[in-house]
PDB file of C-alpha atoms in Angstrom:
ATOM      1  CA  MET A  10       0.000   0.000   0.000  1.00  0.00           C
ATOM      2  CA  SER A  11       2.748   2.413  -0.809  1.00  0.00           C
ATOM      3  CA  SER A  12       1.961   5.513  -2.722  1.00  0.00           C
ATOM      4  CA  ASN A  13       4.366   6.616  -5.434  1.00  0.00           C
ATOM      5  CA  SER A  14       3.054  10.145  -5.586  1.00  0.00           C
ATOM      6  CA  SER A  15       5.753  12.682  -6.424  1.00  0.00           C
ATOM      7  CA  ASP A  16       3.647  15.497  -4.975  1.00  0.00           C
ATOM      8  CA  SER A  17       4.268  14.662  -1.329  1.00  0.00           C
ATOM      9  CA  GLN A  18       7.945  14.611  -0.508  1.00  0.00           C
ATOM     10  CA  PRO A  19       8.924  13.588   3.005  1.00  0.00           C
ATOM     11  CA  VAL A  20      10.511  16.368   5.029  1.00  0.00           C
ATOM     12  CA  ALA A  21      13.717  14.356   5.475  1.00  0.00           C
ATOM     13  CA  SER A  22      14.309  14.178   1.716  1.00  0.00           C
ATOM     14  CA  GLN A  23      14.087  17.945   1.255  1.00  0.00           C
ATOM     15  CA  GLY A  24      17.364  19.801   1.302  1.00  0.00           C
ATOM     16  CA  LEU A  25      18.492  21.648   4.395  1.00  0.00           C
ATOM     17  CA  LEU A  26      18.412  24.930   2.495  1.00  0.00           C
ATOM     18  CA  ALA A  27      14.779  24.376   1.524  1.00  0.00           C
ATOM     19  CA  GLN A  28      13.865  23.476   5.107  1.00  0.00           C
ATOM     20  CA  LEU A  29      15.540  26.589   6.501  1.00  0.00           C
ATOM     21  CA  THR A  30      13.910  28.748   3.846  1.00  0.00           C
ATOM     22  CA  GLU A  31      10.532  27.333   4.785  1.00  0.00           C
ATOM     23  CA  LEU A  32      11.317  27.827   8.476  1.00  0.00           C
ATOM     24  CA  SER A  33      11.926  31.526   7.836  1.00  0.00           C
ATOM     25  CA  SER A  34       8.180  31.974   7.402  1.00  0.00           C
ATOM     26  CA  THR A  35       7.816  31.241  11.122  1.00  0.00           C
ATOM     27  CA  PRO A  36       9.064  33.178  14.166  1.00  0.00           C
ATOM     28  CA  TYR A  37      11.051  30.182  15.477  1.00  0.00           C
ATOM     29  CA  PRO A  38      14.557  31.104  14.195  1.00  0.00           C
ATOM     30  CA  ALA A  39      14.128  34.625  15.575  1.00  0.00           C
ATOM     31  CA  LEU A  40      12.940  33.333  18.939  1.00  0.00           C
ATOM     32  CA  ALA A  41      15.836  30.872  19.093  1.00  0.00           C
ATOM     33  CA  ASN A  42      18.288  33.696  18.379  1.00  0.00           C
ATOM     34  CA  SER A  43      16.539  35.830  20.988  1.00  0.00           C
ATOM     35  CA  ALA A  44      16.848  33.060  23.570  1.00  0.00           C
ATOM     36  CA  LEU A  45      20.565  32.678  22.807  1.00  0.00           C
ATOM     37  CA  LEU A  46      21.149  36.414  23.143  1.00  0.00           C
ATOM     38  CA  LEU A  47      19.103  36.771  26.325  1.00  0.00           C
ATOM     39  CA  ALA A  48      20.965  33.824  27.886  1.00  0.00           C
ATOM     40  CA  THR A  49      24.352  35.381  27.100  1.00  0.00           C
ATOM     41  CA  PRO A  50      24.884  37.261  30.401  1.00  0.00           C
ATOM     42  CA  VAL A  51      24.347  33.991  32.293  1.00  0.00           C
ATOM     43  CA  VAL A  52      26.069  31.538  29.948  1.00  0.00           C
ATOM     44  CA  SER A  53      29.096  33.512  28.815  1.00  0.00           C
ATOM     45  CA  PRO A  54      30.152  36.633  30.712  1.00  0.00           C
ATOM     46  CA  ALA A  55      31.751  39.214  28.438  1.00  0.00           C
ATOM     47  CA  VAL A  56      34.715  39.982  30.707  1.00  0.00           C
ATOM     48  CA  ALA A  57      37.723  37.761  30.120  1.00  0.00           C
ATOM     49  CA  SER A  58      39.505  36.154  33.029  1.00  0.00           C
ATOM     50  CA  PRO A  59      42.392  38.200  34.511  1.00  0.00           C
ATOM     51  CA  THR A  60      44.934  35.540  33.551  1.00  0.00           C
ATOM     52  CA  ALA A  61      43.847  35.664  29.894  1.00  0.00           C
ATOM     53  CA  VAL A  62      44.136  39.438  29.906  1.00  0.00           C
ATOM     54  CA  ALA A  63      47.467  39.553  31.728  1.00  0.00           C
ATOM     55  CA  ASN A  64      49.212  37.201  29.311  1.00  0.00           C
ATOM     56  CA  GLY A  65      51.698  39.248  27.332  1.00  0.00           C
ATOM     57  CA  ARG A  66      51.103  42.451  29.292  1.00  0.00           C
ATOM     58  CA  SER A  67      52.506  44.054  32.351  1.00  0.00           C
ATOM     59  CA  PHE A  68      50.861  43.547  35.714  1.00  0.00           C
ATOM     60  CA  TRP A  69      49.442  47.079  36.003  1.00  0.00           C
ATOM     61  CA  THR A  70      47.933  47.367  32.539  1.00  0.00           C
ATOM     62  CA  SER A  71      45.712  44.357  33.166  1.00  0.00           C
ATOM     63  CA  PHE A  72      43.952  46.241  35.976  1.00  0.00           C
ATOM     64  CA  SER A  73      43.377  49.465  34.072  1.00  0.00           C
ATOM     65  CA  ARG A  74      40.370  48.312  32.081  1.00  0.00           C
ATOM     66  CA  PRO A  75      38.559  44.995  31.799  1.00  0.00           C
ATOM     67  CA  LYS A  76      38.978  43.137  28.536  1.00  0.00           C
ATOM     68  CA  TYR A  77      35.618  42.377  26.931  1.00  0.00           C
ATOM     69  CA  VAL A  78      35.320  39.200  24.922  1.00  0.00           C
ATOM     70  CA  GLY A  79      31.983  38.822  23.203  1.00  0.00           C
ATOM     71  CA  PRO A  80      28.910  40.995  23.536  1.00  0.00           C
ATOM     72  CA  SER A  81      28.278  42.987  26.689  1.00  0.00           C
ATOM     73  CA  SER A  82      25.148  42.332  28.715  1.00  0.00           C
ATOM     74  CA  LYS A  83      23.517  45.515  27.416  1.00  0.00           C
ATOM     75  CA  THR A  84      24.225  44.576  23.808  1.00  0.00           C
ATOM     76  CA  ALA A  85      22.898  41.056  24.306  1.00  0.00           C
ATOM     77  CA  LEU A  86      19.722  42.309  25.981  1.00  0.00           C
ATOM     78  CA  LEU A  87      19.091  44.967  23.316  1.00  0.00           C
ATOM     79  CA  PHE A  88      19.514  42.631  20.366  1.00  0.00           C
ATOM     80  CA  GLY A  89      17.707  39.789  22.154  1.00  0.00           C
ATOM     81  CA  ALA A  90      14.704  42.046  22.724  1.00  0.00           C
ATOM     82  CA  ALA A  91      14.802  43.172  19.084  1.00  0.00           C
ATOM     83  CA  GLN A  92      14.808  39.552  17.912  1.00  0.00           C
ATOM     84  CA  ALA A  93      11.880  38.741  20.199  1.00  0.00           C
ATOM     85  CA  LEU A  94       9.962  41.744  18.844  1.00  0.00           C
ATOM     86  CA  GLY A  95      10.644  40.643  15.262  1.00  0.00           C
ATOM     87  CA  GLY A  96       9.421  37.153  16.109  1.00  0.00           C
ATOM     88  CA  TRP A  97       6.256  38.687  17.552  1.00  0.00           C
ATOM     89  CA  ILE A  98       5.704  40.699  14.364  1.00  0.00           C
ATOM     90  CA  ILE A  99       5.828  37.504  12.313  1.00  0.00           C
ATOM     91  CA  TYR A 100       3.653  35.653  14.820  1.00  0.00           C
ATOM     92  CA  ASP A 101       1.123  38.474  14.579  1.00  0.00           C
ATOM     93  CA  GLY A 102       0.801  37.831  10.844  1.00  0.00           C
ATOM     94  CA  ASP A 103       2.989  40.455   9.166  1.00  0.00           C
ATOM     95  CA  LEU A 104       5.595  38.230   7.539  1.00  0.00           C
ATOM     96  CA  GLU A 105       7.066  40.860   5.218  1.00  0.00           C
ATOM     97  CA  SER A 106       7.643  43.541   7.880  1.00  0.00           C
ATOM     98  CA  GLY A 107       8.854  41.004  10.415  1.00  0.00           C
ATOM     99  CA  SER A 108      11.328  39.537   7.959  1.00  0.00           C
ATOM    100  CA  GLY A 109      12.715  42.960   7.095  1.00  0.00           C
ATOM    101  CA  PHE A 110      12.936  43.934  10.765  1.00  0.00           C
ATOM    102  CA  LEU A 111      14.740  40.718  11.693  1.00  0.00           C
ATOM    103  CA  ALA A 112      17.109  40.889   8.733  1.00  0.00           C
ATOM    104  CA  ALA A 113      18.056  44.467   9.619  1.00  0.00           C
ATOM    105  CA  TRP A 114      18.596  43.807  13.339  1.00  0.00           C
ATOM    106  CA  SER A 115      20.531  40.612  12.651  1.00  0.00           C
ATOM    107  CA  ALA A 116      22.775  42.478  10.199  1.00  0.00           C
ATOM    108  CA  LEU A 117      23.287  45.204  12.804  1.00  0.00           C
ATOM    109  CA  TYR A 118      24.329  42.559  15.320  1.00  0.00           C
ATOM    110  CA  LEU A 119      26.896  41.272  12.834  1.00  0.00           C
ATOM    111  CA  ILE A 120      28.262  44.785  12.400  1.00  0.00           C
ATOM    112  CA  VAL A 121      28.482  45.331  16.160  1.00  0.00           C
ATOM    113  CA  GLY A 122      29.695  41.916  17.287  1.00  0.00           C
ATOM    114  CA  GLY A 123      30.963  40.034  14.257  1.00  0.00           C
ATOM    115  CA  ARG A 124      34.650  40.838  14.536  1.00  0.00           C
ATOM    116  CA  GLY A 125      34.628  40.392  18.307  1.00  0.00           C
ATOM    117  CA  SER A 126      33.194  36.908  17.936  1.00  0.00           C
ATOM    118  CA  VAL A 127      36.173  35.818  15.858  1.00  0.00           C
ATOM    119  CA  LYS A 128      38.604  37.479  18.288  1.00  0.00           C
ATOM    120  CA  ALA A 129      36.931  35.642  21.173  1.00  0.00           C
ATOM    121  CA  LEU A 130      38.275  32.376  19.782  1.00  0.00           C
ATOM    122  CA  ARG A 131      41.730  33.463  20.996  1.00  0.00           C
ATOM    123  CA  TYR A 132      40.437  33.196  24.543  1.00  0.00           C
ATOM    124  CA  GLY A 133      38.703  29.877  23.983  1.00  0.00           C
ATOM    125  CA  ARG A 134      35.205  31.370  23.811  1.00  0.00           C
ATOM    126  CA  VAL A 135      32.902  29.866  21.187  1.00  0.00           C
ATOM    127  CA  TRP A 136      29.626  31.380  22.438  1.00  0.00           C
ATOM    128  CA  PRO A 137      30.128  34.723  20.619  1.00  0.00           C
ATOM    129  CA  LEU A 138      30.795  32.842  17.373  1.00  0.00           C
ATOM    130  CA  LEU A 139      27.599  30.848  17.894  1.00  0.00           C
ATOM    131  CA  LEU A 140      25.676  34.107  18.333  1.00  0.00           C
ATOM    132  CA  SER A 141      27.177  35.570  15.165  1.00  0.00           C
ATOM    133  CA  SER A 142      26.397  32.392  13.238  1.00  0.00           C
ATOM    134  CA  ALA A 143      22.763  32.547  14.356  1.00  0.00           C
ATOM    135  CA  ALA A 144      22.609  36.237  13.403  1.00  0.00           C
ATOM    136  CA  PHE A 145      24.105  35.492   9.980  1.00  0.00           C
ATOM    137  CA  THR A 146      21.586  32.708   9.414  1.00  0.00           C
ATOM    138  CA  ASN A 147      18.710  35.018  10.327  1.00  0.00           C
ATOM    139  CA  THR A 148      20.115  37.809   8.171  1.00  0.00           C
ATOM    140  CA  TYR A 149      20.366  35.528   5.155  1.00  0.00           C
ATOM    141  CA  PHE A 150      17.040  33.710   5.353  1.00  0.00           C
ATOM    142  CA  TYR A 151      14.826  36.539   6.636  1.00  0.00           C
ATOM    143  CA  GLY A 152      16.560  38.976   4.280  1.00  0.00           C
ATOM    144  CA  ARG A 153      16.018  36.633   1.371  1.00  0.00           C
ATOM    145  CA  ARG A 154      12.352  36.332   2.293  1.00  0.00           C
ATOM    146  CA  PHE A 155      11.998  40.122   2.657  1.00  0.00           C
ATOM    147  CA  ILE A 156      13.679  40.904  -0.678  1.00  0.00           C
ATOM    148  CA  ALA A 157      11.725  38.222  -2.530  1.00  0.00           C
ATOM    149  CA  GLY A 158       8.494  39.567  -1.037  1.00  0.00           C
ATOM    150  CA  GLY A 159       7.172  36.211   0.084  1.00  0.00           C
ATOM    151  CA  PHE A 160       7.854  34.447  -3.213  1.00  0.00           C
ATOM    152  CA  VAL A 161      10.612  32.276  -1.773  1.00  0.00           C
TER     153      VAL A 161
END
């Protein structure tokens, strides 16, 4: 009793790109990014350990100013709230505006924290790179949906 209909493809046989493109019509990627950003102050503090900062420097310069690795708590809360708001816009039914809003705020996060996420790898921190990867994914798929006008 197997059906050989080519109209209904199982979800597993679709490509990952097609699945992510289809997922960009929902608020779930934005809410996942928001959850990651809002968890940042708890999961990965932005201030590096004093030993990581003091390596290669004199003793007194390491106490002059804390070395920030990754986004600060304020940055994480601001962009996390923006992602949650964009997810709410899509949930409320305005897919085009929500996609544009999320693409813009995700691109802004990449501008603000993109380079710092790569530099954080020097200190053994992968959380900032995870945040930038999520922001890039949202920028690409929501931006693609916004530019195509829902024809993706």
